[in-house]
Amino acid sequence: MSVGLKVSVCLYPSLALSARDFSPPSSSSLYLDRKILRPGSGRRWCKSNGKRRNEPILAIVDSSRVPELDSSSEPVQVFDGSTRLYISYTCPFAQRAWIARNYKGLQNKIELVPIDLKNRPAWYKEKVYSANKVPALEHNNRVMGESLDLIKYIDTNFEGPSLTPDGLEKQAVADELLSYTDSFSKAVRSTLNGTDSNAAVAAFDYIEQALTKFNEGPFFLGQFSLVDVAYAPFIERFQLILSDVMNVDITSGRPNLALWIQEMNKIEAYTETRQDPQELVERYKRRVQAEARL
């Protein structure tokens, strides 16, 4: 299946998304006097397969966002009985845990603590999480990390709608898809950095096929689950970057993926974690340009 991936990518040697939980740059331009700046309320032109199409920009939901803590911030009182989720607003791994928290309706039970990863406070590594990464969850007098582990932990240990599939068949498919997340990310990045021009096509075809396994609904397991939470932050980024950088529409010829994205954008637990699309793409380009100068 051809989706236009023959475009040269030599000017974009790598994608600034690691296959592991990582420390991306913060998006300080999203903030002004402790408020989130919303993207334009109009529409943007998006080029796809040589055509320009008009599509809406999703607004950034600012109701639950507070400024990131940086090196000048006072340390939090760790292990004071509070439950805290440490994130960065720009990190896709942290976004997974953030979505799970929101979907479970735990906004009043799990405090969101955003960290500025470009100017992170020293006390975060010293007092909170020695791995110095996000996400991290402080609960029951311990701190744990790794995003896939955290979304499972949040689902298992807190009340709210279940994100775990019912039945052995769905559980087996969920395990298979969760184990593929790193391979999916690596494949798309290998196309973006010019290593393998066909890898992204195969990766998105795999996703398209995975979305046909259950017909109860548009999600991977038919019902919204941990699998959708795990993939959403990365598909969000790859869709925007591939469209802008390589003029590729990842939904072309993939109706199930197109429907999945459409339905995901109706879930507030996810949409309130989304980034400004333009800022996400510009941050990627700045990273690539910086790497090219090295």
PDB file of C-alpha atoms in Angstrom:
ATOM      1  CA  MET A   1       0.000   0.000   0.000  1.00  0.00           C
ATOM      2  CA  SER A   2       1.470   3.274  -1.035  1.00  0.00           C
ATOM      3  CA  VAL A   3       0.885   6.330   1.140  1.00  0.00           C
ATOM      4  CA  GLY A   4       3.543   8.603  -0.255  1.00  0.00           C
ATOM      5  CA  LEU A   5       6.472   7.406   1.804  1.00  0.00           C
ATOM      6  CA  LYS A   6       8.860   7.746  -1.139  1.00  0.00           C
ATOM      7  CA  VAL A   7       9.513  11.332  -0.130  1.00  0.00           C
ATOM      8  CA  SER A   8      13.113  11.889   0.899  1.00  0.00           C
ATOM      9  CA  VAL A   9      13.644  12.324   4.624  1.00  0.00           C
ATOM     10  CA  CYS A  10      17.362  13.098   4.619  1.00  0.00           C
ATOM     11  CA  LEU A  11      16.716  16.496   6.186  1.00  0.00           C
ATOM     12  CA  TYR A  12      15.015  14.869   9.162  1.00  0.00           C
ATOM     13  CA  PRO A  13      17.534  12.374  10.521  1.00  0.00           C
ATOM     14  CA  SER A  14      15.647  11.348  13.637  1.00  0.00           C
ATOM     15  CA  LEU A  15      12.399  11.663  15.496  1.00  0.00           C
ATOM     16  CA  ALA A  16      12.653  13.157  18.931  1.00  0.00           C
ATOM     17  CA  LEU A  17      10.716  10.321  20.562  1.00  0.00           C
ATOM     18  CA  SER A  18      12.569   7.544  22.296  1.00  0.00           C
ATOM     19  CA  ALA A  19      11.239   4.023  22.547  1.00  0.00           C
ATOM     20  CA  ARG A  20      11.560   4.352  26.345  1.00  0.00           C
ATOM     21  CA  ASP A  21      10.209   6.828  28.848  1.00  0.00           C
ATOM     22  CA  PHE A  22      12.272   9.929  28.248  1.00  0.00           C
ATOM     23  CA  SER A  23      12.882  13.578  28.970  1.00  0.00           C
ATOM     24  CA  PRO A  24      11.590  15.769  26.132  1.00  0.00           C
ATOM     25  CA  PRO A  25      11.766  19.541  26.085  1.00  0.00           C
ATOM     26  CA  SER A  26       9.006  21.458  27.811  1.00  0.00           C
ATOM     27  CA  SER A  27       6.613  23.637  25.867  1.00  0.00           C
ATOM     28  CA  SER A  28       6.891  26.910  27.755  1.00  0.00           C
ATOM     29  CA  SER A  29       5.260  28.745  24.879  1.00  0.00           C
ATOM     30  CA  LEU A  30       1.964  27.164  25.929  1.00  0.00           C
ATOM     31  CA  TYR A  31       1.875  29.243  29.073  1.00  0.00           C
ATOM     32  CA  LEU A  32       1.187  32.861  29.844  1.00  0.00           C
ATOM     33  CA  ASP A  33       0.479  34.074  33.386  1.00  0.00           C
ATOM     34  CA  ARG A  34      -0.398  30.532  34.527  1.00  0.00           C
ATOM     35  CA  LYS A  35      -2.881  29.976  31.702  1.00  0.00           C
ATOM     36  CA  ILE A  36      -2.705  27.736  28.693  1.00  0.00           C
ATOM     37  CA  LEU A  37      -2.733  29.483  25.355  1.00  0.00           C
ATOM     38  CA  ARG A  38      -5.268  27.926  23.037  1.00  0.00           C
ATOM     39  CA  PRO A  39      -4.453  27.388  19.374  1.00  0.00           C
ATOM     40  CA  GLY A  40      -6.424  29.418  16.881  1.00  0.00           C
ATOM     41  CA  SER A  41     -10.109  28.792  16.962  1.00  0.00           C
ATOM     42  CA  GLY A  42     -10.309  28.567  13.187  1.00  0.00           C
ATOM     43  CA  ARG A  43      -9.093  25.806  10.926  1.00  0.00           C
ATOM     44  CA  ARG A  44      -5.745  24.883   9.470  1.00  0.00           C
ATOM     45  CA  TRP A  45      -4.666  23.701   6.044  1.00  0.00           C
ATOM     46  CA  CYS A  46      -3.175  20.220   6.053  1.00  0.00           C
ATOM     47  CA  LYS A  47      -1.450  18.766   3.012  1.00  0.00           C
ATOM     48  CA  SER A  48      -2.055  15.096   2.377  1.00  0.00           C
ATOM     49  CA  ASN A  49      -1.164  13.016  -0.670  1.00  0.00           C
ATOM     50  CA  GLY A  50      -0.465  16.183  -2.599  1.00  0.00           C
ATOM     51  CA  LYS A  51      -3.763  17.789  -1.631  1.00  0.00           C
ATOM     52  CA  ARG A  52      -4.666  20.438   0.874  1.00  0.00           C
ATOM     53  CA  ARG A  53      -7.571  19.712   3.133  1.00  0.00           C
ATOM     54  CA  ASN A  54      -9.263  21.793   5.761  1.00  0.00           C
ATOM     55  CA  GLU A  55      -9.455  20.207   9.193  1.00  0.00           C
ATOM     56  CA  PRO A  56     -10.235  21.610  12.641  1.00  0.00           C
ATOM     57  CA  ILE A  57      -7.625  22.324  15.276  1.00  0.00           C
ATOM     58  CA  LEU A  58      -8.464  20.780  18.617  1.00  0.00           C
ATOM     59  CA  ALA A  59      -8.238  23.308  21.438  1.00  0.00           C
ATOM     60  CA  ILE A  60      -5.964  22.604  24.364  1.00  0.00           C
ATOM     61  CA  VAL A  61      -8.058  22.108  27.488  1.00  0.00           C
ATOM     62  CA  ASP A  62      -6.604  24.268  30.232  1.00  0.00           C
ATOM     63  CA  SER A  63      -8.953  23.501  33.115  1.00  0.00           C
ATOM     64  CA  SER A  64      -6.667  20.930  34.723  1.00  0.00           C
ATOM     65  CA  ARG A  65      -3.245  22.389  33.892  1.00  0.00           C
ATOM     66  CA  VAL A  66      -0.924  24.186  36.254  1.00  0.00           C
ATOM     67  CA  PRO A  67       2.573  25.571  35.512  1.00  0.00           C
ATOM     68  CA  GLU A  68       5.434  23.094  35.433  1.00  0.00           C
ATOM     69  CA  LEU A  69       7.778  22.955  38.397  1.00  0.00           C
ATOM     70  CA  ASP A  70      11.373  23.907  37.602  1.00  0.00           C
ATOM     71  CA  SER A  71      14.708  24.378  39.365  1.00  0.00           C
ATOM     72  CA  SER A  72      13.394  27.394  41.237  1.00  0.00           C
ATOM     73  CA  SER A  73      10.348  25.575  42.622  1.00  0.00           C
ATOM     74  CA  GLU A  74      10.054  24.468  46.214  1.00  0.00           C
ATOM     75  CA  PRO A  75      10.103  20.678  46.674  1.00  0.00           C
ATOM     76  CA  VAL A  76       6.875  18.814  47.238  1.00  0.00           C
ATOM     77  CA  GLN A  77       6.302  17.064  50.555  1.00  0.00           C
ATOM     78  CA  VAL A  78       6.865  13.487  49.414  1.00  0.00           C
ATOM     79  CA  PHE A  79       5.091  10.710  51.318  1.00  0.00           C
ATOM     80  CA  ASP A  80       2.709  13.002  53.158  1.00  0.00           C
ATOM     81  CA  GLY A  81      -0.258  10.786  52.328  1.00  0.00           C
ATOM     82  CA  SER A  82      -0.980  12.391  48.970  1.00  0.00           C
ATOM     83  CA  THR A  83      -1.071  10.498  45.689  1.00  0.00           C
ATOM     84  CA  ARG A  84       0.784  12.326  42.938  1.00  0.00           C
ATOM     85  CA  LEU A  85       1.369  11.697  39.251  1.00  0.00           C
ATOM     86  CA  TYR A  86       4.545  13.408  38.020  1.00  0.00           C
ATOM     87  CA  ILE A  87       4.433  14.191  34.311  1.00  0.00           C
ATOM     88  CA  SER A  88       5.643  16.544  31.618  1.00  0.00           C
ATOM     89  CA  TYR A  89       2.989  18.068  29.396  1.00  0.00           C
ATOM     90  CA  THR A  90       5.073  17.228  26.319  1.00  0.00           C
ATOM     91  CA  CYS A  91       6.008  13.617  27.112  1.00  0.00           C
ATOM     92  CA  PRO A  92       3.975  10.900  25.339  1.00  0.00           C
ATOM     93  CA  PHE A  93       4.859   8.325  27.989  1.00  0.00           C
ATOM     94  CA  ALA A  94       3.594  10.583  30.746  1.00  0.00           C
ATOM     95  CA  GLN A  95       0.519  11.305  28.642  1.00  0.00           C
ATOM     96  CA  ARG A  96      -0.420   7.634  28.880  1.00  0.00           C
ATOM     97  CA  ALA A  97      -0.650   7.772  32.677  1.00  0.00           C
ATOM     98  CA  TRP A  98      -2.396  11.136  32.519  1.00  0.00           C
ATOM     99  CA  ILE A  99      -5.090   9.733  30.217  1.00  0.00           C
ATOM    100  CA  ALA A 100      -5.625   6.717  32.491  1.00  0.00           C
ATOM    101  CA  ARG A 101      -5.987   9.001  35.523  1.00  0.00           C
ATOM    102  CA  ASN A 102      -8.508  11.177  33.725  1.00  0.00           C
ATOM    103  CA  TYR A 103     -10.550   8.288  32.331  1.00  0.00           C
ATOM    104  CA  LYS A 104     -10.849   6.723  35.779  1.00  0.00           C
ATOM    105  CA  GLY A 105     -12.158  10.041  37.109  1.00  0.00           C
ATOM    106  CA  LEU A 106      -9.295  10.416  39.576  1.00  0.00           C
ATOM    107  CA  GLN A 107      -8.603  14.127  39.124  1.00  0.00           C
ATOM    108  CA  ASN A 108      -9.402  14.760  42.799  1.00  0.00           C
ATOM    109  CA  LYS A 109      -7.544  11.702  44.073  1.00  0.00           C
ATOM    110  CA  ILE A 110      -4.326  11.775  42.051  1.00  0.00           C
ATOM    111  CA  GLU A 111      -2.661  15.175  42.051  1.00  0.00           C
ATOM    112  CA  LEU A 112      -1.007  16.083  38.758  1.00  0.00           C
ATOM    113  CA  VAL A 113       2.532  17.428  39.236  1.00  0.00           C
ATOM    114  CA  PRO A 114       4.046  18.665  35.965  1.00  0.00           C
ATOM    115  CA  ILE A 115       7.844  18.871  35.786  1.00  0.00           C
ATOM    116  CA  ASP A 116       9.851  21.135  33.476  1.00  0.00           C
ATOM    117  CA  LEU A 117      12.264  18.603  31.998  1.00  0.00           C
ATOM    118  CA  LYS A 118      14.491  21.249  30.417  1.00  0.00           C
ATOM    119  CA  ASN A 119      14.989  22.901  33.783  1.00  0.00           C
ATOM    120  CA  ARG A 120      14.007  20.154  36.167  1.00  0.00           C
ATOM    121  CA  PRO A 121      14.291  20.648  39.910  1.00  0.00           C
ATOM    122  CA  ALA A 122      17.205  18.844  41.540  1.00  0.00           C
ATOM    123  CA  TRP A 123      14.933  17.614  44.302  1.00  0.00           C
ATOM    124  CA  TYR A 124      12.921  15.542  41.818  1.00  0.00           C
ATOM    125  CA  LYS A 125      15.787  13.063  41.413  1.00  0.00           C
ATOM    126  CA  GLU A 126      16.987  13.372  44.991  1.00  0.00           C
ATOM    127  CA  LYS A 127      13.676  13.122  46.816  1.00  0.00           C
ATOM    128  CA  VAL A 128      11.059  11.753  44.417  1.00  0.00           C
ATOM    129  CA  TYR A 129      12.285   9.441  41.641  1.00  0.00           C
ATOM    130  CA  SER A 130      15.934   8.533  41.329  1.00  0.00           C
ATOM    131  CA  ALA A 131      15.504   7.545  37.674  1.00  0.00           C
ATOM    132  CA  ASN A 132      14.767  11.254  37.056  1.00  0.00           C
ATOM    133  CA  LYS A 133      12.179  10.440  34.392  1.00  0.00           C
ATOM    134  CA  VAL A 134       8.467  10.870  33.891  1.00  0.00           C
ATOM    135  CA  PRO A 135       5.941   9.560  34.435  1.00  0.00           C
ATOM    136  CA  ALA A 136       6.216   8.580  38.074  1.00  0.00           C
ATOM    137  CA  LEU A 137       3.448   7.800  40.525  1.00  0.00           C
ATOM    138  CA  GLU A 138       3.708   8.462  44.250  1.00  0.00           C
ATOM    139  CA  HIS A 139       1.264   6.185  46.079  1.00  0.00           C
ATOM    140  CA  ASN A 140       1.227   4.348  49.394  1.00  0.00           C
ATOM    141  CA  ASN A 141       4.630   5.669  50.425  1.00  0.00           C
ATOM    142  CA  ARG A 142       6.489   4.568  47.339  1.00  0.00           C
ATOM    143  CA  VAL A 143       7.242   5.933  43.889  1.00  0.00           C
ATOM    144  CA  MET A 144       7.055   3.827  40.759  1.00  0.00           C
ATOM    145  CA  GLY A 145       7.640   4.506  37.074  1.00  0.00           C
ATOM    146  CA  GLU A 146       7.465   3.068  33.521  1.00  0.00           C
ATOM    147  CA  SER A 147       4.368   4.155  31.667  1.00  0.00           C
ATOM    148  CA  LEU A 148       2.878   0.786  30.692  1.00  0.00           C
ATOM    149  CA  ASP A 149       3.279  -0.452  34.247  1.00  0.00           C
ATOM    150  CA  LEU A 150       1.672   2.709  35.581  1.00  0.00           C
ATOM    151  CA  ILE A 151      -1.449   2.598  33.437  1.00  0.00           C
ATOM    152  CA  LYS A 152      -2.008  -0.988  34.577  1.00  0.00           C
ATOM    153  CA  TYR A 153      -1.364  -0.013  38.202  1.00  0.00           C
ATOM    154  CA  ILE A 154      -3.765   2.936  38.045  1.00  0.00           C
ATOM    155  CA  ASP A 155      -6.444   0.750  36.527  1.00  0.00           C
ATOM    156  CA  THR A 156      -6.003  -2.013  39.090  1.00  0.00           C
ATOM    157  CA  ASN A 157      -5.547   0.009  42.268  1.00  0.00           C
ATOM    158  CA  PHE A 158      -8.074   2.825  41.863  1.00  0.00           C
ATOM    159  CA  GLU A 159     -11.815   2.998  41.415  1.00  0.00           C
ATOM    160  CA  GLY A 160     -13.434   4.106  38.194  1.00  0.00           C
ATOM    161  CA  PRO A 161     -14.296   2.626  34.778  1.00  0.00           C
ATOM    162  CA  SER A 162     -12.182  -0.404  33.972  1.00  0.00           C
ATOM    163  CA  LEU A 163      -9.511  -0.208  31.290  1.00  0.00           C
ATOM    164  CA  THR A 164      -8.789  -3.939  31.449  1.00  0.00           C
ATOM    165  CA  PRO A 165     -10.460  -6.139  28.815  1.00  0.00           C
ATOM    166  CA  ASP A 166     -12.848  -8.922  29.734  1.00  0.00           C
ATOM    167  CA  GLY A 167     -12.174 -12.465  28.576  1.00  0.00           C
ATOM    168  CA  LEU A 168      -9.030 -14.448  27.893  1.00  0.00           C
ATOM    169  CA  GLU A 169      -9.024 -13.722  24.153  1.00  0.00           C
ATOM    170  CA  LYS A 170      -9.057  -9.961  24.616  1.00  0.00           C
ATOM    171  CA  GLN A 171      -6.471 -10.173  27.354  1.00  0.00           C
ATOM    172  CA  ALA A 172      -4.160 -12.118  25.047  1.00  0.00           C
ATOM    173  CA  VAL A 173      -4.641  -9.591  22.235  1.00  0.00           C
ATOM    174  CA  ALA A 174      -4.049  -6.751  24.693  1.00  0.00           C
ATOM    175  CA  ASP A 175      -0.762  -8.294  25.805  1.00  0.00           C
ATOM    176  CA  GLU A 176       0.320  -8.719  22.180  1.00  0.00           C
ATOM    177  CA  LEU A 177      -0.516  -5.129  21.259  1.00  0.00           C
ATOM    178  CA  LEU A 178       1.081  -3.653  24.367  1.00  0.00           C
ATOM    179  CA  SER A 179       4.264  -5.594  23.671  1.00  0.00           C
ATOM    180  CA  TYR A 180       4.324  -4.125  20.141  1.00  0.00           C
ATOM    181  CA  THR A 181       4.269  -0.465  21.237  1.00  0.00           C
ATOM    182  CA  ASP A 182       8.052  -0.048  21.242  1.00  0.00           C
ATOM    183  CA  SER A 183       8.396  -1.806  17.881  1.00  0.00           C
ATOM    184  CA  PHE A 184       5.710   0.451  16.431  1.00  0.00           C
ATOM    185  CA  SER A 185       7.484   3.590  17.604  1.00  0.00           C
ATOM    186  CA  LYS A 186      10.876   2.388  16.363  1.00  0.00           C
ATOM    187  CA  ALA A 187       9.464   1.489  12.946  1.00  0.00           C
ATOM    188  CA  VAL A 188       7.926   4.910  12.374  1.00  0.00           C
ATOM    189  CA  ARG A 189      11.069   6.649  13.579  1.00  0.00           C
ATOM    190  CA  SER A 190      13.185   4.585  11.215  1.00  0.00           C
ATOM    191  CA  THR A 191      11.176   5.977   8.306  1.00  0.00           C
ATOM    192  CA  LEU A 192      11.414   9.518   9.601  1.00  0.00           C
ATOM    193  CA  ASN A 193      15.176   9.290  10.002  1.00  0.00           C
ATOM    194  CA  GLY A 194      15.625   7.709   6.567  1.00  0.00           C
ATOM    195  CA  THR A 195      16.778   4.289   7.785  1.00  0.00           C
ATOM    196  CA  ASP A 196      13.859   2.320   6.378  1.00  0.00           C
ATOM    197  CA  SER A 197      11.396   4.054   4.070  1.00  0.00           C
ATOM    198  CA  ASN A 198       8.857   1.207   4.264  1.00  0.00           C
ATOM    199  CA  ALA A 199       8.864   0.580   8.000  1.00  0.00           C
ATOM    200  CA  ALA A 200       6.160   3.119   8.832  1.00  0.00           C
ATOM    201  CA  VAL A 201       3.845   1.698   6.162  1.00  0.00           C
ATOM    202  CA  ALA A 202       4.150  -1.767   7.692  1.00  0.00           C
ATOM    203  CA  ALA A 203       3.683  -0.414  11.206  1.00  0.00           C
ATOM    204  CA  PHE A 204       0.492   1.459  10.391  1.00  0.00           C
ATOM    205  CA  ASP A 205      -0.804  -1.489   8.370  1.00  0.00           C
ATOM    206  CA  TYR A 206      -0.288  -3.592  11.501  1.00  0.00           C
ATOM    207  CA  ILE A 207      -2.352  -1.082  13.481  1.00  0.00           C
ATOM    208  CA  GLU A 208      -5.078  -1.089  10.822  1.00  0.00           C
ATOM    209  CA  GLN A 209      -5.286  -4.879  10.944  1.00  0.00           C
ATOM    210  CA  ALA A 210      -5.271  -4.902  14.748  1.00  0.00           C
ATOM    211  CA  LEU A 211      -8.311  -2.634  14.735  1.00  0.00           C
ATOM    212  CA  THR A 212     -10.329  -5.307  12.885  1.00  0.00           C
ATOM    213  CA  LYS A 213     -10.041  -8.020  15.545  1.00  0.00           C
ATOM    214  CA  PHE A 214     -13.191  -7.092  17.482  1.00  0.00           C
ATOM    215  CA  ASN A 215     -16.324  -5.530  16.047  1.00  0.00           C
ATOM    216  CA  GLU A 216     -18.059  -4.293  19.219  1.00  0.00           C
ATOM    217  CA  GLY A 217     -16.665  -0.820  18.648  1.00  0.00           C
ATOM    218  CA  PRO A 218     -13.946   1.249  16.947  1.00  0.00           C
ATOM    219  CA  PHE A 219     -11.239   0.619  19.545  1.00  0.00           C
ATOM    220  CA  PHE A 220      -8.499  -2.013  19.553  1.00  0.00           C
ATOM    221  CA  LEU A 221     -10.451  -4.388  21.797  1.00  0.00           C
ATOM    222  CA  GLY A 222     -13.859  -3.159  20.747  1.00  0.00           C
ATOM    223  CA  GLN A 223     -14.085  -1.227  24.005  1.00  0.00           C
ATOM    224  CA  PHE A 224     -11.818   1.617  25.135  1.00  0.00           C
ATOM    225  CA  SER A 225      -8.922   0.038  27.037  1.00  0.00           C
ATOM    226  CA  LEU A 226      -5.318   0.216  28.129  1.00  0.00           C
ATOM    227  CA  VAL A 227      -4.292  -0.508  24.533  1.00  0.00           C
ATOM    228  CA  ASP A 228      -5.894   2.682  23.234  1.00  0.00           C
ATOM    229  CA  VAL A 229      -4.297   4.621  26.088  1.00  0.00           C
ATOM    230  CA  ALA A 230      -0.876   3.207  25.199  1.00  0.00           C
ATOM    231  CA  TYR A 231      -1.021   4.063  21.485  1.00  0.00           C
ATOM    232  CA  ALA A 232      -2.884   7.369  21.492  1.00  0.00           C
ATOM    233  CA  PRO A 233       0.012   9.722  22.405  1.00  0.00           C
ATOM    234  CA  PHE A 234       2.273   8.252  19.730  1.00  0.00           C
ATOM    235  CA  ILE A 235      -0.264   8.068  16.925  1.00  0.00           C
ATOM    236  CA  GLU A 236      -1.188  11.669  17.777  1.00  0.00           C
ATOM    237  CA  ARG A 237       2.415  12.786  17.259  1.00  0.00           C
ATOM    238  CA  PHE A 238       3.202  10.592  14.263  1.00  0.00           C
ATOM    239  CA  GLN A 239       0.057  11.690  12.426  1.00  0.00           C
ATOM    240  CA  LEU A 240       0.974  15.360  12.764  1.00  0.00           C
ATOM    241  CA  ILE A 241       4.684  14.971  12.034  1.00  0.00           C
ATOM    242  CA  LEU A 242       4.299  12.646   9.051  1.00  0.00           C
ATOM    243  CA  SER A 243       1.675  14.943   7.558  1.00  0.00           C
ATOM    244  CA  ASP A 244       3.825  18.052   7.933  1.00  0.00           C
ATOM    245  CA  VAL A 245       7.283  16.627   7.250  1.00  0.00           C
ATOM    246  CA  MET A 246       6.561  13.967   4.627  1.00  0.00           C
ATOM    247  CA  ASN A 247       3.161  14.993   3.242  1.00  0.00           C
ATOM    248  CA  VAL A 248       1.717  11.647   4.360  1.00  0.00           C
ATOM    249  CA  ASP A 249      -1.807  10.960   5.568  1.00  0.00           C
ATOM    250  CA  ILE A 250      -1.577   7.885   7.815  1.00  0.00           C
ATOM    251  CA  THR A 251      -5.341   7.286   7.488  1.00  0.00           C
ATOM    252  CA  SER A 252      -5.291   7.019   3.678  1.00  0.00           C
ATOM    253  CA  GLY A 253      -6.471   3.507   2.822  1.00  0.00           C
ATOM    254  CA  ARG A 254      -6.905   2.750   6.516  1.00  0.00           C
ATOM    255  CA  PRO A 255     -10.566   3.325   7.393  1.00  0.00           C
ATOM    256  CA  ASN A 256     -10.324   1.615  10.773  1.00  0.00           C
ATOM    257  CA  LEU A 257      -7.469   3.855  11.848  1.00  0.00           C
ATOM    258  CA  ALA A 258      -9.367   6.908  10.599  1.00  0.00           C
ATOM    259  CA  LEU A 259     -12.423   5.908  12.636  1.00  0.00           C
ATOM    260  CA  TRP A 260     -10.279   5.147  15.697  1.00  0.00           C
ATOM    261  CA  ILE A 261      -8.724   8.625  15.585  1.00  0.00           C
ATOM    262  CA  GLN A 262     -12.166  10.175  15.115  1.00  0.00           C
ATOM    263  CA  GLU A 263     -13.564   8.328  18.132  1.00  0.00           C
ATOM    264  CA  MET A 264     -10.495   8.991  20.272  1.00  0.00           C
ATOM    265  CA  ASN A 265     -11.020  12.701  19.686  1.00  0.00           C
ATOM    266  CA  LYS A 266     -14.429  12.368  21.344  1.00  0.00           C
ATOM    267  CA  ILE A 267     -12.946  11.100  24.609  1.00  0.00           C
ATOM    268  CA  GLU A 268     -12.335  14.042  26.924  1.00  0.00           C
ATOM    269  CA  ALA A 269      -9.937  12.056  29.111  1.00  0.00           C
ATOM    270  CA  TYR A 270      -7.644  12.017  26.072  1.00  0.00           C
ATOM    271  CA  THR A 271      -8.380  15.325  24.365  1.00  0.00           C
ATOM    272  CA  GLU A 272      -7.627  17.336  27.502  1.00  0.00           C
ATOM    273  CA  THR A 273      -4.082  15.908  27.403  1.00  0.00           C
ATOM    274  CA  ARG A 274      -3.412  16.806  23.763  1.00  0.00           C
ATOM    275  CA  GLN A 275      -0.797  19.333  22.751  1.00  0.00           C
ATOM    276  CA  ASP A 276      -1.085  22.304  20.449  1.00  0.00           C
ATOM    277  CA  PRO A 277      -0.527  20.568  17.069  1.00  0.00           C
ATOM    278  CA  GLN A 278       1.519  23.417  15.622  1.00  0.00           C
ATOM    279  CA  GLU A 279       3.774  23.603  18.674  1.00  0.00           C
ATOM    280  CA  LEU A 280       4.309  19.835  18.610  1.00  0.00           C
ATOM    281  CA  VAL A 281       5.472  19.914  14.986  1.00  0.00           C
ATOM    282  CA  GLU A 282       7.624  23.003  15.469  1.00  0.00           C
ATOM    283  CA  ARG A 283       9.312  21.468  18.493  1.00  0.00           C
ATOM    284  CA  TYR A 284      10.131  18.383  16.433  1.00  0.00           C
ATOM    285  CA  LYS A 285      11.637  20.501  13.671  1.00  0.00           C
ATOM    286  CA  ARG A 286      13.729  22.481  16.143  1.00  0.00           C
ATOM    287  CA  ARG A 287      15.071  19.251  17.597  1.00  0.00           C
ATOM    288  CA  VAL A 288      15.956  17.885  14.168  1.00  0.00           C
ATOM    289  CA  GLN A 289      17.687  21.120  13.185  1.00  0.00           C
ATOM    290  CA  ALA A 290      19.689  21.098  16.400  1.00  0.00           C
ATOM    291  CA  GLU A 291      20.785  17.514  15.793  1.00  0.00           C
ATOM    292  CA  ALA A 292      21.764  18.347  12.198  1.00  0.00           C
ATOM    293  CA  ARG A 293      24.164  20.994  13.481  1.00  0.00           C
ATOM    294  CA  LEU A 294      25.997  18.544  15.727  1.00  0.00           C
TER     295      LEU A 294
END
